[in-house]
Amino acid sequence: MSTVTGTPDRTSGTPAPSGAPAGADTARLLRWWPAAVLVVLIVAPYSALPLPGLLDGPVGSAGSLQLLATCLLFGALATGYDLLLGRTGLLSFGHALYFAAGSYATNTIMLEAGLPFAVSALVGVCFGIALALVLGSVSLRVTGIGFSMVTLAFAQAGSILVSRNPGGFTGGEEGRAAPAELLPSGLVGIEHTANLYWVALGYLVLTLAVVHWAVRSPAGRVWEGIKENERRVEVLGLRPYGFKLTAFVLAGALAALGGLVHLLLTGGSTPQTTTSDFTLSLLVMVVLGGSGTRWGPMVGGILYTWADHRLGDLAGSGAVADLPAVLRVPLSQPLFLLGVLFVAVVHLLPGGLARLPSRLGSALRAPRGATRAGAAARKEYRHS
């Protein structure tokens, strides 16, 4: 028997509301996709599934896990950087400095003081946070392009300091290898690559959780207001400086923690992580994925890092070598391929990869809407 409010449920006898959308159950299931992806990532080291073209070997092989761990690391780092760019509207060119601070400080303390890894890591991350607090308090005295230039100046100063190798603490252009005897035994050696992968995955999950909590907090709503109109926030009686400094220090803390993870993955501290080019790579990752979105920076960081590693293999492959010179020369340059990828995404998806699902949904709904409109027009014409 049918009723006014719904139709009978043949399994339980309970009427289902007639106003419920047809895809409500599907939509509820789709909300759980992050948990499903997390489970897949957790069990990835146990998989022997080959992914030709995407990875050199099976998913669970040491080389593949090393690449995946690096992708997860930079996906998390881009997510933390977006706290400044996408959430607060602060374009910093010096974010690499705090990433390098976490790595170099931890490594130097182990090498020079001989302290255990856990103590050195704690001191190293605290040093990165303190550095972000000091330099952020100075940089945020100016706004706009002035802020960007000040952060760039600090980053350049840090990069020069590392390259000059004062007191032999930084290793100069060669960097410094971490003392294997002081690192946790379960994180040293190719046979423990899976453990390093899980460390990188844990860092990603922690970063996503912290950023999500921060954005939904009262401070996060003020960050959104500062990004839209800082003057209006001042009129409301709030001091934007303190809120911007909070975002700066939180992003710096996440970067310093990422530097620690990078130290474990690479087995040392490298000067390349101190350059402004490193920060520009983070900027590209965020724009590629979608600035100011929940998952966009992570996706952009993972895709950019994977492409940076894999396009080098493509550029040196026999397929490219056999092409005519007019194609072989540009395609043999990995940076050219990365640039083409970035330009294509920015041109075709102005909001980044995070906007792709909504754009596809709009494209699929448009023909249906046009069909319904045409049918209504024909019906109206017949009645007129």
GROMACS .gro file of C-alpha atoms in nm:
model
  384
    1MET     CA    1   0.000   0.000   0.000
    2SER     CA    2   0.132   0.339  -0.090
    3THR     CA    3   0.097   0.642   0.135
    4VAL     CA    4   0.117   1.015   0.087
    5THR     CA    5   0.453   1.036   0.262
    6GLY     CA    6   0.637   0.754   0.096
    7THR     CA    7   0.648   0.410  -0.057
    8PRO     CA    8   0.674   0.084   0.137
    9ASP     CA    9   1.013  -0.068   0.204
   10ARG     CA   10   0.978  -0.430   0.090
   11THR     CA   11   1.245  -0.550   0.332
   12SER     CA   12   1.139  -0.384   0.654
   13GLY     CA   13   0.790  -0.254   0.591
   14THR     CA   14   0.896   0.100   0.681
   15PRO     CA   15   0.796   0.370   0.432
   16ALA     CA   16   1.086   0.559   0.276
   17PRO     CA   17   1.046   0.938   0.251
   18SER     CA   18   0.940   1.037  -0.098
   19GLY     CA   19   1.147   1.357  -0.079
   20ALA     CA   20   1.476   1.170  -0.028
   21PRO     CA   21   1.714   1.214  -0.323
   22ALA     CA   22   1.773   0.903  -0.531
   23GLY     CA   23   2.150   0.920  -0.483
   24ALA     CA   24   2.148   0.994  -0.110
   25ASP     CA   25   2.295   0.656  -0.018
   26THR     CA   26   2.566   0.695  -0.282
   27ALA     CA   27   2.651   1.042  -0.155
   28ARG     CA   28   2.684   0.910   0.201
   29LEU     CA   29   2.916   0.635   0.081
   30LEU     CA   30   3.127   0.881  -0.113
   31ARG     CA   31   3.194   1.076   0.207
   32TRP     CA   32   3.395   0.777   0.330
   33TRP     CA   33   3.640   0.776   0.040
   34PRO     CA   34   3.926   0.930   0.245
   35ALA     CA   35   3.907   0.639   0.490
   36ALA     CA   36   3.911   0.390   0.202
   37VAL     CA   37   4.214   0.560   0.046
   38LEU     CA   38   4.390   0.560   0.385
   39VAL     CA   39   4.336   0.185   0.423
   40VAL     CA   40   4.478   0.127   0.074
   41LEU     CA   41   4.783   0.340   0.157
   42ILE     CA   42   4.841   0.157   0.485
   43VAL     CA   43   4.845  -0.187   0.322
   44ALA     CA   44   5.040  -0.074   0.012
   45PRO     CA   45   5.375  -0.215   0.138
   46TYR     CA   46   5.222  -0.563   0.140
   47SER     CA   47   5.116  -0.539  -0.225
   48ALA     CA   48   5.302  -0.696  -0.515
   49LEU     CA   49   5.079  -0.527  -0.773
   50PRO     CA   50   5.281  -0.395  -1.071
   51LEU     CA   51   5.191  -0.052  -1.208
   52PRO     CA   52   5.383  -0.018  -1.536
   53GLY     CA   53   5.449   0.342  -1.629
   54LEU     CA   54   5.356   0.469  -1.284
   55LEU     CA   55   5.620   0.285  -1.080
   56ASP     CA   56   5.942   0.105  -1.170
   57GLY     CA   57   5.845  -0.210  -0.983
   58PRO     CA   58   5.565  -0.360  -0.773
   59VAL     CA   59   5.397  -0.129  -0.525
   60GLY     CA   60   5.560  -0.301  -0.229
   61SER     CA   61   5.915  -0.291  -0.366
   62ALA     CA   62   6.172  -0.072  -0.194
   63GLY     CA   63   6.213   0.167  -0.487
   64SER     CA   64   5.839   0.217  -0.529
   65LEU     CA   65   5.784   0.271  -0.157
   66GLN     CA   66   6.065   0.527  -0.148
   67LEU     CA   67   5.901   0.724  -0.429
   68LEU     CA   68   5.556   0.694  -0.271
   69ALA     CA   69   5.692   0.809   0.065
   70THR     CA   70   5.850   1.114  -0.098
   71CYS     CA   71   5.523   1.195  -0.273
   72LEU     CA   72   5.332   1.170   0.057
   73LEU     CA   73   5.591   1.390   0.228
   74PHE     CA   74   5.558   1.670  -0.026
   75GLY     CA   75   5.181   1.634  -0.039
   76ALA     CA   76   5.180   1.706   0.334
   77LEU     CA   77   5.430   1.989   0.299
   78ALA     CA   78   5.218   2.158   0.031
   79THR     CA   79   4.912   2.121   0.254
   80GLY     CA   80   5.092   2.298   0.538
   81TYR     CA   81   5.216   2.573   0.305
   82ASP     CA   82   4.858   2.635   0.191
   83LEU     CA   83   4.779   2.756   0.542
   84LEU     CA   84   4.964   3.071   0.437
   85LEU     CA   85   4.877   3.101   0.069
   86GLY     CA   86   4.528   2.959   0.038
   87ARG     CA   87   4.387   3.016   0.385
   88THR     CA   88   4.539   3.347   0.497
   89GLY     CA   89   4.645   3.503   0.167
   90LEU     CA   90   5.015   3.525   0.258
   91LEU     CA   91   5.256   3.462  -0.030
   92SER     CA   92   5.577   3.347   0.138
   93PHE     CA   93   5.896   3.279  -0.058
   94GLY     CA   94   6.084   3.154   0.246
   95HIS     CA   95   5.891   2.848   0.361
   96ALA     CA   96   6.181   2.620   0.267
   97LEU     CA   97   6.385   2.778   0.545
   98TYR     CA   98   6.180   2.611   0.820
   99PHE     CA   99   6.180   2.278   0.640
  100ALA     CA  100   6.560   2.292   0.622
  101ALA     CA  101   6.581   2.412   0.984
  102GLY     CA  102   6.409   2.096   1.111
  103SER     CA  103   6.644   1.875   0.910
  104TYR     CA  104   6.973   2.056   0.970
  105ALA     CA  105   6.912   2.129   1.339
  106THR     CA  106   6.825   1.767   1.417
  107ASN     CA  107   7.118   1.633   1.217
  108THR     CA  108   7.368   1.879   1.363
  109ILE     CA  109   7.266   1.802   1.720
  110MET     CA  110   7.312   1.430   1.661
  111LEU     CA  111   7.648   1.477   1.489
  112GLU     CA  112   7.799   1.739   1.717
  113ALA     CA  113   7.639   1.665   2.055
  114GLY     CA  114   7.587   1.291   2.009
  115LEU     CA  115   7.235   1.310   2.153
  116PRO     CA  116   6.982   1.036   2.075
  117PHE     CA  117   6.753   1.080   1.779
  118ALA     CA  118   6.437   1.143   1.983
  119VAL     CA  119   6.596   1.427   2.182
  120SER     CA  120   6.761   1.574   1.873
  121ALA     CA  121   6.434   1.560   1.679
  122LEU     CA  122   6.247   1.740   1.957
  123VAL     CA  123   6.510   2.013   1.976
  124GLY     CA  124   6.524   2.040   1.597
  125VAL     CA  125   6.149   2.088   1.558
  126CYS     CA  126   6.145   2.338   1.845
  127PHE     CA  127   6.427   2.528   1.673
  128GLY     CA  128   6.221   2.544   1.353
  129ILE     CA  129   5.920   2.673   1.545
  130ALA     CA  130   6.129   2.937   1.724
  131LEU     CA  131   6.284   3.046   1.393
  132ALA     CA  132   5.937   3.079   1.236
  133LEU     CA  133   5.821   3.284   1.536
  134VAL     CA  134   6.116   3.524   1.522
  135LEU     CA  135   6.130   3.571   1.146
  136GLY     CA  136   5.753   3.573   1.112
  137SER     CA  137   5.717   3.849   1.370
  138VAL     CA  138   5.954   4.061   1.158
  139SER     CA  139   5.817   3.967   0.814
  140LEU     CA  140   5.456   4.034   0.907
  141ARG     CA  141   5.531   4.396   0.991
  142VAL     CA  142   5.481   4.458   0.620
  143THR     CA  143   5.206   4.332   0.390
  144GLY     CA  144   5.158   4.235   0.029
  145ILE     CA  145   5.463   4.215  -0.193
  146GLY     CA  146   5.676   4.360   0.086
  147PHE     CA  147   5.604   4.053   0.298
  148SER     CA  148   5.699   3.825   0.010
  149MET     CA  149   6.027   4.008  -0.045
  150VAL     CA  150   6.121   3.996   0.325
  151THR     CA  151   6.058   3.622   0.342
  152LEU     CA  152   6.263   3.578   0.025
  153ALA     CA  153   6.550   3.776   0.180
  154PHE     CA  154   6.548   3.555   0.490
  155ALA     CA  155   6.543   3.242   0.274
  156GLN     CA  156   6.836   3.365   0.066
  157ALA     CA  157   7.032   3.447   0.381
  158GLY     CA  158   6.968   3.096   0.514
  159SER     CA  159   7.070   2.936   0.186
  160ILE     CA  160   7.396   3.135   0.174
  161LEU     CA  161   7.469   3.046   0.536
  162VAL     CA  162   7.430   2.676   0.463
  163SER     CA  163   7.644   2.691   0.148
  164ARG     CA  164   7.926   2.875   0.331
  165ASN     CA  165   7.946   2.587   0.582
  166PRO     CA  166   8.031   2.789   0.896
  167GLY     CA  167   8.232   2.577   1.140
  168GLY     CA  168   8.175   2.272   0.921
  169PHE     CA  169   7.825   2.234   1.066
  170THR     CA  170   7.628   2.228   0.738
  171GLY     CA  171   7.860   2.043   0.501
  172GLY     CA  172   7.834   2.314   0.235
  173GLU     CA  173   7.722   2.202  -0.108
  174GLU     CA  174   7.759   1.835  -0.015
  175GLY     CA  175   7.527   1.846   0.285
  176ARG     CA  176   7.574   1.613   0.582
  177ALA     CA  177   7.482   1.249   0.619
  178ALA     CA  178   7.291   1.150   0.932
  179PRO     CA  179   7.471   0.921   1.179
  180ALA     CA  180   7.313   0.581   1.117
  181GLU     CA  181   7.414   0.457   1.463
  182LEU     CA  182   7.198   0.723   1.631
  183LEU     CA  183   6.892   0.676   1.412
  184PRO     CA  184   6.623   0.422   1.512
  185SER     CA  185   6.734   0.082   1.381
  186GLY     CA  186   6.389   0.022   1.232
  187LEU     CA  187   6.431   0.326   1.007
  188VAL     CA  188   6.775   0.249   0.864
  189GLY     CA  189   6.846   0.027   0.566
  190ILE     CA  190   6.663  -0.070   0.252
  191GLU     CA  191   6.492  -0.357   0.433
  192HIS     CA  192   6.307  -0.101   0.647
  193THR     CA  193   6.176   0.115   0.361
  194ALA     CA  194   5.820   0.017   0.453
  195ASN     CA  195   5.867   0.172   0.799
  196LEU     CA  196   5.988   0.497   0.642
  197TYR     CA  197   5.685   0.489   0.413
  198TRP     CA  198   5.453   0.459   0.712
  199VAL     CA  199   5.633   0.749   0.883
  200ALA     CA  200   5.568   0.966   0.577
  201LEU     CA  201   5.205   0.852   0.569
  202GLY     CA  202   5.168   0.936   0.938
  203TYR     CA  203   5.310   1.283   0.873
  204LEU     CA  204   5.057   1.335   0.594
  205VAL     CA  205   4.764   1.226   0.812
  206LEU     CA  206   4.882   1.447   1.099
  207THR     CA  207   4.921   1.749   0.870
  208LEU     CA  208   4.578   1.702   0.716
  209ALA     CA  209   4.421   1.669   1.060
  210VAL     CA  210   4.597   1.977   1.200
  211VAL     CA  211   4.513   2.191   0.897
  212HIS     CA  212   4.150   2.076   0.897
  213TRP     CA  213   4.117   2.151   1.268
  214ALA     CA  214   4.288   2.490   1.234
  215VAL     CA  215   4.077   2.600   0.938
  216ARG     CA  216   3.752   2.510   1.117
  217SER     CA  217   3.858   2.683   1.439
  218PRO     CA  218   3.766   3.046   1.524
  219ALA     CA  219   4.116   3.151   1.415
  220GLY     CA  220   4.057   2.981   1.080
  221ARG     CA  221   3.748   3.192   1.020
  222VAL     CA  222   3.952   3.502   1.095
  223TRP     CA  223   4.218   3.384   0.847
  224GLU     CA  224   3.947   3.362   0.584
  225GLY     CA  225   3.839   3.715   0.665
  226ILE     CA  226   4.198   3.841   0.643
  227LYS     CA  227   4.236   3.680   0.303
  228GLU     CA  228   3.918   3.842   0.175
  229ASN     CA  229   3.956   4.187   0.333
  230GLU     CA  230   4.207   4.256   0.609
  231ARG     CA  231   4.077   4.608   0.666
  232ARG     CA  232   3.731   4.477   0.745
  233VAL     CA  233   3.879   4.246   1.011
  234GLU     CA  234   4.044   4.549   1.173
  235VAL     CA  235   3.713   4.736   1.171
  236LEU     CA  236   3.559   4.446   1.363
  237GLY     CA  237   3.809   4.511   1.643
  238LEU     CA  238   4.045   4.221   1.573
  239ARG     CA  239   4.421   4.247   1.526
  240PRO     CA  240   4.516   4.064   1.203
  241TYR     CA  241   4.885   4.062   1.296
  242GLY     CA  242   4.842   3.808   1.577
  243PHE     CA  243   4.627   3.577   1.367
  244LYS     CA  244   4.867   3.593   1.072
  245LEU     CA  245   5.159   3.518   1.302
  246THR     CA  246   4.972   3.215   1.438
  247ALA     CA  247   4.922   3.082   1.084
  248PHE     CA  248   5.287   3.152   1.001
  249VAL     CA  249   5.421   2.968   1.305
  250LEU     CA  250   5.184   2.673   1.262
  251ALA     CA  251   5.288   2.636   0.897
  252GLY     CA  252   5.652   2.667   1.003
  253ALA     CA  253   5.609   2.397   1.268
  254LEU     CA  254   5.459   2.156   1.014
  255ALA     CA  255   5.743   2.236   0.773
  256ALA     CA  256   6.007   2.172   1.043
  257LEU     CA  257   5.845   1.837   1.117
  258GLY     CA  258   5.852   1.762   0.745
  259GLY     CA  259   6.224   1.839   0.740
  260LEU     CA  260   6.269   1.574   1.008
  261VAL     CA  261   6.081   1.318   0.795
  262HIS     CA  262   6.292   1.417   0.494
  263LEU     CA  263   6.607   1.359   0.699
  264LEU     CA  264   6.493   1.003   0.768
  265LEU     CA  265   6.393   0.936   0.407
  266THR     CA  266   6.715   1.063   0.250
  267GLY     CA  267   6.956   0.979   0.531
  268GLY     CA  268   7.096   1.330   0.551
  269SER     CA  269   7.048   1.706   0.511
  270THR     CA  270   7.085   1.859   0.165
  271PRO     CA  271   7.136   2.229   0.075
  272GLN     CA  272   6.877   2.206  -0.204
  273THR     CA  273   6.606   2.223   0.062
  274THR     CA  274   6.721   2.572   0.168
  275THR     CA  275   6.678   2.748  -0.165
  276SER     CA  276   6.395   2.974  -0.273
  277ASP     CA  277   6.346   2.740  -0.571
  278PHE     CA  278   6.229   2.480  -0.320
  279THR     CA  279   5.958   2.718  -0.198
  280LEU     CA  280   5.861   2.799  -0.556
  281SER     CA  281   5.809   2.427  -0.610
  282LEU     CA  282   5.568   2.427  -0.315
  283LEU     CA  283   5.385   2.722  -0.473
  284VAL     CA  284   5.350   2.528  -0.799
  285MET     CA  285   5.221   2.224  -0.608
  286VAL     CA  286   4.952   2.428  -0.434
  287VAL     CA  287   4.837   2.606  -0.751
  288LEU     CA  288   4.842   2.279  -0.943
  289GLY     CA  289   4.618   2.106  -0.690
  290GLY     CA  290   4.395   2.398  -0.597
  291SER     CA  291   4.479   2.665  -0.342
  292GLY     CA  292   4.243   2.702  -0.048
  293THR     CA  293   4.084   2.359  -0.089
  294ARG     CA  294   4.094   2.068   0.152
  295TRP     CA  295   4.256   1.805  -0.070
  296GLY     CA  296   4.395   2.013  -0.358
  297PRO     CA  297   4.742   2.099  -0.217
  298MET     CA  298   4.797   1.737  -0.117
  299VAL     CA  299   4.702   1.612  -0.464
  300GLY     CA  300   4.917   1.878  -0.627
  301GLY     CA  301   5.217   1.791  -0.409
  302ILE     CA  302   5.186   1.419  -0.479
  303LEU     CA  303   5.138   1.464  -0.855
  304TYR     CA  304   5.421   1.718  -0.890
  305THR     CA  305   5.667   1.502  -0.695
  306TRP     CA  306   5.575   1.189  -0.888
  307ALA     CA  307   5.606   1.374  -1.221
  308ASP     CA  308   5.939   1.527  -1.114
  309HIS     CA  309   6.081   1.177  -1.061
  310ARG     CA  310   5.909   0.986  -1.340
  311LEU     CA  311   5.934   1.243  -1.622
  312GLY     CA  312   6.310   1.223  -1.594
  313ASP     CA  313   6.287   0.856  -1.693
  314LEU     CA  314   6.054   0.945  -1.979
  315ALA     CA  315   6.288   1.218  -2.102
  316GLY     CA  316   6.577   0.971  -2.118
  317SER     CA  317   6.380   0.684  -2.271
  318GLY     CA  318   6.446   0.534  -2.613
  319ALA     CA  319   6.105   0.649  -2.738
  320VAL     CA  320   6.208   1.013  -2.695
  321ALA     CA  321   6.558   0.950  -2.833
  322ASP     CA  322   6.413   0.821  -3.160
  323LEU     CA  323   6.205   1.134  -3.222
  324PRO     CA  324   6.307   1.409  -3.466
  325ALA     CA  325   6.534   1.675  -3.319
  326VAL     CA  326   6.258   1.936  -3.311
  327LEU     CA  327   6.068   1.716  -3.063
  328ARG     CA  328   6.358   1.527  -2.901
  329VAL     CA  329   6.535   1.837  -2.768
  330PRO     CA  330   6.246   1.983  -2.563
  331LEU     CA  331   6.102   1.647  -2.459
  332SER     CA  332   6.440   1.535  -2.326
  333GLN     CA  333   6.420   1.811  -2.062
  334PRO     CA  334   6.218   1.704  -1.754
  335LEU     CA  335   6.161   2.068  -1.652
  336PHE     CA  336   6.005   2.135  -1.992
  337LEU     CA  337   5.763   1.847  -1.943
  338LEU     CA  338   5.677   1.969  -1.594
  339GLY     CA  339   5.618   2.319  -1.728
  340VAL     CA  340   5.387   2.192  -2.002
  341LEU     CA  341   5.192   1.989  -1.745
  342PHE     CA  342   5.156   2.291  -1.516
  343VAL     CA  343   5.048   2.528  -1.795
  344ALA     CA  344   4.795   2.275  -1.924
  345VAL     CA  345   4.635   2.227  -1.582
  346VAL     CA  346   4.624   2.601  -1.507
  347HIS     CA  347   4.471   2.674  -1.847
  348LEU     CA  348   4.216   2.392  -1.850
  349LEU     CA  349   4.141   2.393  -1.474
  350PRO     CA  350   4.183   2.747  -1.336
  351GLY     CA  351   4.089   2.630  -0.987
  352GLY     CA  352   4.336   2.342  -0.987
  353LEU     CA  353   4.281   1.968  -0.990
  354ALA     CA  354   4.049   1.994  -0.689
  355ARG     CA  355   3.790   2.159  -0.916
  356LEU     CA  356   3.789   1.869  -1.162
  357PRO     CA  357   3.504   1.666  -0.998
  358SER     CA  358   3.270   1.966  -0.984
  359ARG     CA  359   3.351   2.059  -1.344
  360LEU     CA  360   3.282   1.705  -1.460
  361GLY     CA  361   2.955   1.705  -1.265
  362SER     CA  362   2.850   2.034  -1.424
  363ALA     CA  363   2.937   1.902  -1.769
  364LEU     CA  364   2.728   1.589  -1.710
  365ARG     CA  365   2.433   1.783  -1.573
  366ALA     CA  366   2.432   2.039  -1.852
  367PRO     CA  367   2.298   1.808  -2.129
  368ARG     CA  368   2.023   1.681  -1.897
  369GLY     CA  369   1.924   2.036  -1.813
  370ALA     CA  370   1.923   2.131  -2.179
  371THR     CA  371   1.706   1.829  -2.262
  372ARG     CA  372   1.452   1.916  -1.991
  373ALA     CA  373   1.444   2.278  -2.103
  374GLY     CA  374   1.387   2.172  -2.465
  375ALA     CA  375   1.105   1.938  -2.366
  376ALA     CA  376   0.939   2.213  -2.162
  377ALA     CA  377   0.969   2.455  -2.453
  378ARG     CA  378   0.812   2.206  -2.696
  379LYS     CA  379   0.527   2.137  -2.452
  380GLU     CA  380   0.459   2.505  -2.410
  381TYR     CA  381   0.464   2.552  -2.790
  382ARG     CA  382   0.207   2.273  -2.839
  383HIS     CA  383  -0.030   2.428  -2.584
  384SER     CA  384   0.001   2.779  -2.728
   0.00000   0.00000   0.00000
